[in-house]
Amino acid sequence: MKKSYKFILAGVVFACVIGWLLMSSFSQDSVYYLEVHEITKNPDKYNQKGMRVTGNVVKGTITQDYKKQYLLFTIQDIQGEPDTIQVEYNGIIPDTFKEDIHVIVEGKYDKEKKLFNAETVLTKCPSKYEAELEQKAS
């Protein structure tokens, strides 16, 4: 075998290994980013899959226990659809968490219980940051 063929063969094998590593890392770390109505319309597709869901916390649905770091609430679709899902979270409750705010929850949806088990709850309070921007701009 000529020396140039060995380099070409080694290059092809190296490229295949790099491609395989990239593909396997993307598939393991990728998560769906969905809205509430996408889950409620097709729960079979997203059952027990890791995903991020965005929605608004519905007023009067929050049950929380700071000592046990337990939070149960309902989120509604931000597109104005009437769809809702119940979210259960065990962990440090964000200080800015309250009713009628935009949240992003990360975890898995359980179709049987009709419950989203969140591993992470991110709160977003745009009005808080808009006020700071207005003050900085003036």
PDB file of C-alpha atoms in Angstrom:
ATOM      1  CA  MET A   1       0.000   0.000   0.000  1.00  0.00           C
ATOM      2  CA  LYS A   2       1.335   3.375  -0.959  1.00  0.00           C
ATOM      3  CA  LYS A   3       2.110   5.888   1.745  1.00  0.00           C
ATOM      4  CA  SER A   4      -0.429   8.416   0.371  1.00  0.00           C
ATOM      5  CA  TYR A   5      -3.280   5.871   0.644  1.00  0.00           C
ATOM      6  CA  LYS A   6      -2.458   5.332   4.314  1.00  0.00           C
ATOM      7  CA  PHE A   7      -2.818   9.078   4.990  1.00  0.00           C
ATOM      8  CA  ILE A   8      -6.105   9.229   3.079  1.00  0.00           C
ATOM      9  CA  LEU A   9      -7.434   6.200   4.973  1.00  0.00           C
ATOM     10  CA  ALA A  10      -6.315   7.681   8.315  1.00  0.00           C
ATOM     11  CA  GLY A  11      -7.990  11.006   7.383  1.00  0.00           C
ATOM     12  CA  VAL A  12     -11.280   9.303   6.501  1.00  0.00           C
ATOM     13  CA  VAL A  13     -11.275   7.316   9.766  1.00  0.00           C
ATOM     14  CA  PHE A  14     -10.471  10.500  11.746  1.00  0.00           C
ATOM     15  CA  ALA A  15     -13.304  12.429  10.032  1.00  0.00           C
ATOM     16  CA  CYS A  16     -15.764   9.592  10.735  1.00  0.00           C
ATOM     17  CA  VAL A  17     -14.832   9.518  14.433  1.00  0.00           C
ATOM     18  CA  ILE A  18     -15.209  13.298  14.762  1.00  0.00           C
ATOM     19  CA  GLY A  19     -18.573  13.163  12.951  1.00  0.00           C
ATOM     20  CA  TRP A  20     -19.826  10.368  15.201  1.00  0.00           C
ATOM     21  CA  LEU A  21     -18.746  12.263  18.345  1.00  0.00           C
ATOM     22  CA  LEU A  22     -20.540  15.422  17.189  1.00  0.00           C
ATOM     23  CA  MET A  23     -23.742  13.578  16.299  1.00  0.00           C
ATOM     24  CA  SER A  24     -23.851  11.631  19.562  1.00  0.00           C
ATOM     25  CA  SER A  25     -23.247  14.747  21.701  1.00  0.00           C
ATOM     26  CA  PHE A  26     -25.980  16.742  19.921  1.00  0.00           C
ATOM     27  CA  SER A  27     -28.577  14.009  20.294  1.00  0.00           C
ATOM     28  CA  GLN A  28     -27.899  13.553  24.025  1.00  0.00           C
ATOM     29  CA  ASP A  29     -27.969  17.240  24.943  1.00  0.00           C
ATOM     30  CA  SER A  30     -30.760  18.415  22.713  1.00  0.00           C
ATOM     31  CA  VAL A  31     -34.120  19.158  24.310  1.00  0.00           C
ATOM     32  CA  TYR A  32     -37.404  20.261  22.843  1.00  0.00           C
ATOM     33  CA  TYR A  33     -38.492  23.856  23.431  1.00  0.00           C
ATOM     34  CA  LEU A  34     -42.267  23.823  23.404  1.00  0.00           C
ATOM     35  CA  GLU A  35     -45.353  25.746  24.342  1.00  0.00           C
ATOM     36  CA  VAL A  36     -48.152  24.304  26.459  1.00  0.00           C
ATOM     37  CA  HIS A  37     -50.590  23.714  23.600  1.00  0.00           C
ATOM     38  CA  GLU A  38     -48.038  21.561  21.756  1.00  0.00           C
ATOM     39  CA  ILE A  39     -47.898  19.130  24.700  1.00  0.00           C
ATOM     40  CA  THR A  40     -51.634  19.021  25.365  1.00  0.00           C
ATOM     41  CA  LYS A  41     -52.444  18.449  21.689  1.00  0.00           C
ATOM     42  CA  ASN A  42     -50.002  15.556  21.357  1.00  0.00           C
ATOM     43  CA  PRO A  43     -49.086  14.099  24.782  1.00  0.00           C
ATOM     44  CA  ASP A  44     -48.031  10.709  23.378  1.00  0.00           C
ATOM     45  CA  LYS A  45     -45.228  12.282  21.374  1.00  0.00           C
ATOM     46  CA  TYR A  46     -43.692  14.083  24.369  1.00  0.00           C
ATOM     47  CA  ASN A  47     -44.379  11.550  27.148  1.00  0.00           C
ATOM     48  CA  GLN A  48     -41.271  11.120  29.376  1.00  0.00           C
ATOM     49  CA  LYS A  49     -39.034  13.131  27.055  1.00  0.00           C
ATOM     50  CA  GLY A  50     -36.784  15.912  28.267  1.00  0.00           C
ATOM     51  CA  MET A  51     -37.995  19.339  27.204  1.00  0.00           C
ATOM     52  CA  ARG A  52     -38.372  22.999  28.047  1.00  0.00           C
ATOM     53  CA  VAL A  53     -41.852  24.457  28.193  1.00  0.00           C
ATOM     54  CA  THR A  54     -42.797  28.101  28.367  1.00  0.00           C
ATOM     55  CA  GLY A  55     -46.014  29.459  29.821  1.00  0.00           C
ATOM     56  CA  ASN A  56     -47.666  31.878  32.210  1.00  0.00           C
ATOM     57  CA  VAL A  57     -48.365  30.927  35.835  1.00  0.00           C
ATOM     58  CA  VAL A  58     -52.129  30.829  36.362  1.00  0.00           C
ATOM     59  CA  LYS A  59     -53.459  32.890  39.266  1.00  0.00           C
ATOM     60  CA  GLY A  60     -54.649  30.913  42.295  1.00  0.00           C
ATOM     61  CA  THR A  61     -52.900  27.668  41.337  1.00  0.00           C
ATOM     62  CA  ILE A  62     -49.673  27.926  43.361  1.00  0.00           C
ATOM     63  CA  THR A  63     -49.073  25.516  46.218  1.00  0.00           C
ATOM     64  CA  GLN A  64     -45.659  25.965  47.796  1.00  0.00           C
ATOM     65  CA  ASP A  65     -43.708  24.833  50.831  1.00  0.00           C
ATOM     66  CA  TYR A  66     -40.394  26.653  51.260  1.00  0.00           C
ATOM     67  CA  LYS A  67     -39.148  24.253  53.983  1.00  0.00           C
ATOM     68  CA  LYS A  68     -39.647  21.187  51.794  1.00  0.00           C
ATOM     69  CA  GLN A  69     -38.681  23.137  48.660  1.00  0.00           C
ATOM     70  CA  TYR A  70     -41.886  21.986  47.006  1.00  0.00           C
ATOM     71  CA  LEU A  71     -43.814  23.859  44.347  1.00  0.00           C
ATOM     72  CA  LEU A  72     -46.980  22.897  42.456  1.00  0.00           C
ATOM     73  CA  PHE A  73     -48.583  25.244  39.959  1.00  0.00           C
ATOM     74  CA  THR A  74     -50.341  25.428  36.613  1.00  0.00           C
ATOM     75  CA  ILE A  75     -49.039  27.140  33.495  1.00  0.00           C
ATOM     76  CA  GLN A  76     -51.120  28.347  30.588  1.00  0.00           C
ATOM     77  CA  ASP A  77     -50.157  28.733  26.985  1.00  0.00           C
ATOM     78  CA  ILE A  78     -48.650  32.137  26.153  1.00  0.00           C
ATOM     79  CA  GLN A  79     -50.254  32.156  22.699  1.00  0.00           C
ATOM     80  CA  GLY A  80     -53.659  32.693  24.313  1.00  0.00           C
ATOM     81  CA  GLU A  81     -54.759  29.069  23.914  1.00  0.00           C
ATOM     82  CA  PRO A  82     -56.815  27.782  26.872  1.00  0.00           C
ATOM     83  CA  ASP A  83     -54.487  24.781  27.317  1.00  0.00           C
ATOM     84  CA  THR A  84     -52.855  24.307  30.707  1.00  0.00           C
ATOM     85  CA  ILE A  85     -50.533  21.797  32.349  1.00  0.00           C
ATOM     86  CA  GLN A  86     -49.766  21.236  35.999  1.00  0.00           C
ATOM     87  CA  VAL A  87     -46.120  21.514  37.025  1.00  0.00           C
ATOM     88  CA  GLU A  88     -44.471  19.923  40.064  1.00  0.00           C
ATOM     89  CA  TYR A  89     -41.039  21.095  41.187  1.00  0.00           C
ATOM     90  CA  ASN A  90     -38.763  20.088  44.061  1.00  0.00           C
ATOM     91  CA  GLY A  91     -35.867  22.455  44.553  1.00  0.00           C
ATOM     92  CA  ILE A  92     -34.923  25.994  45.400  1.00  0.00           C
ATOM     93  CA  ILE A  93     -37.879  28.219  44.562  1.00  0.00           C
ATOM     94  CA  PRO A  94     -36.790  31.315  42.616  1.00  0.00           C
ATOM     95  CA  ASP A  95     -37.298  34.604  44.513  1.00  0.00           C
ATOM     96  CA  THR A  96     -39.114  36.148  41.568  1.00  0.00           C
ATOM     97  CA  PHE A  97     -41.610  33.298  41.256  1.00  0.00           C
ATOM     98  CA  LYS A  98     -45.201  34.454  41.645  1.00  0.00           C
ATOM     99  CA  GLU A  99     -48.594  34.379  39.935  1.00  0.00           C
ATOM    100  CA  ASP A 100     -49.134  35.733  36.444  1.00  0.00           C
ATOM    101  CA  ILE A 101     -45.497  35.732  35.324  1.00  0.00           C
ATOM    102  CA  HIS A 102     -43.767  34.076  32.394  1.00  0.00           C
ATOM    103  CA  VAL A 103     -41.799  30.934  33.325  1.00  0.00           C
ATOM    104  CA  ILE A 104     -39.706  28.364  31.535  1.00  0.00           C
ATOM    105  CA  VAL A 105     -39.724  24.889  33.081  1.00  0.00           C
ATOM    106  CA  GLU A 106     -37.320  22.119  32.148  1.00  0.00           C
ATOM    107  CA  GLY A 107     -38.089  18.476  32.834  1.00  0.00           C
ATOM    108  CA  LYS A 108     -40.320  15.626  31.663  1.00  0.00           C
ATOM    109  CA  TYR A 109     -44.046  15.339  31.038  1.00  0.00           C
ATOM    110  CA  ASP A 110     -45.894  12.340  32.491  1.00  0.00           C
ATOM    111  CA  LYS A 111     -48.887  11.585  30.281  1.00  0.00           C
ATOM    112  CA  GLU A 112     -50.500   9.196  32.789  1.00  0.00           C
ATOM    113  CA  LYS A 113     -50.514  11.716  35.656  1.00  0.00           C
ATOM    114  CA  LYS A 114     -50.979  14.702  33.316  1.00  0.00           C
ATOM    115  CA  LEU A 115     -48.138  16.316  35.249  1.00  0.00           C
ATOM    116  CA  PHE A 116     -44.905  18.004  34.228  1.00  0.00           C
ATOM    117  CA  ASN A 117     -42.043  17.076  36.583  1.00  0.00           C
ATOM    118  CA  ALA A 118     -39.743  20.075  36.467  1.00  0.00           C
ATOM    119  CA  GLU A 119     -36.052  19.880  37.280  1.00  0.00           C
ATOM    120  CA  THR A 120     -35.555  23.600  36.679  1.00  0.00           C
ATOM    121  CA  VAL A 121     -37.866  26.605  36.943  1.00  0.00           C
ATOM    122  CA  LEU A 122     -36.742  29.853  35.347  1.00  0.00           C
ATOM    123  CA  THR A 123     -38.738  33.005  35.950  1.00  0.00           C
ATOM    124  CA  LYS A 124     -38.935  35.966  33.694  1.00  0.00           C
ATOM    125  CA  CYS A 125     -40.231  39.323  34.767  1.00  0.00           C
ATOM    126  CA  PRO A 126     -39.986  41.642  31.763  1.00  0.00           C
ATOM    127  CA  SER A 127     -41.579  44.606  33.528  1.00  0.00           C
ATOM    128  CA  LYS A 128     -38.790  44.596  36.134  1.00  0.00           C
ATOM    129  CA  TYR A 129     -36.082  44.878  33.498  1.00  0.00           C
ATOM    130  CA  GLU A 130     -37.981  47.281  31.246  1.00  0.00           C
ATOM    131  CA  ALA A 131     -38.084  49.833  34.044  1.00  0.00           C
ATOM    132  CA  GLU A 132     -34.301  49.634  34.417  1.00  0.00           C
ATOM    133  CA  LEU A 133     -33.808  50.074  30.685  1.00  0.00           C
ATOM    134  CA  GLU A 134     -36.043  53.144  30.627  1.00  0.00           C
ATOM    135  CA  GLN A 135     -34.121  54.684  33.521  1.00  0.00           C
ATOM    136  CA  LYS A 136     -30.756  54.002  31.839  1.00  0.00           C
ATOM    137  CA  ALA A 137     -31.958  55.410  28.523  1.00  0.00           C
ATOM    138  CA  SER A 138     -33.052  58.733  30.068  1.00  0.00           C
TER     139      SER A 138
END
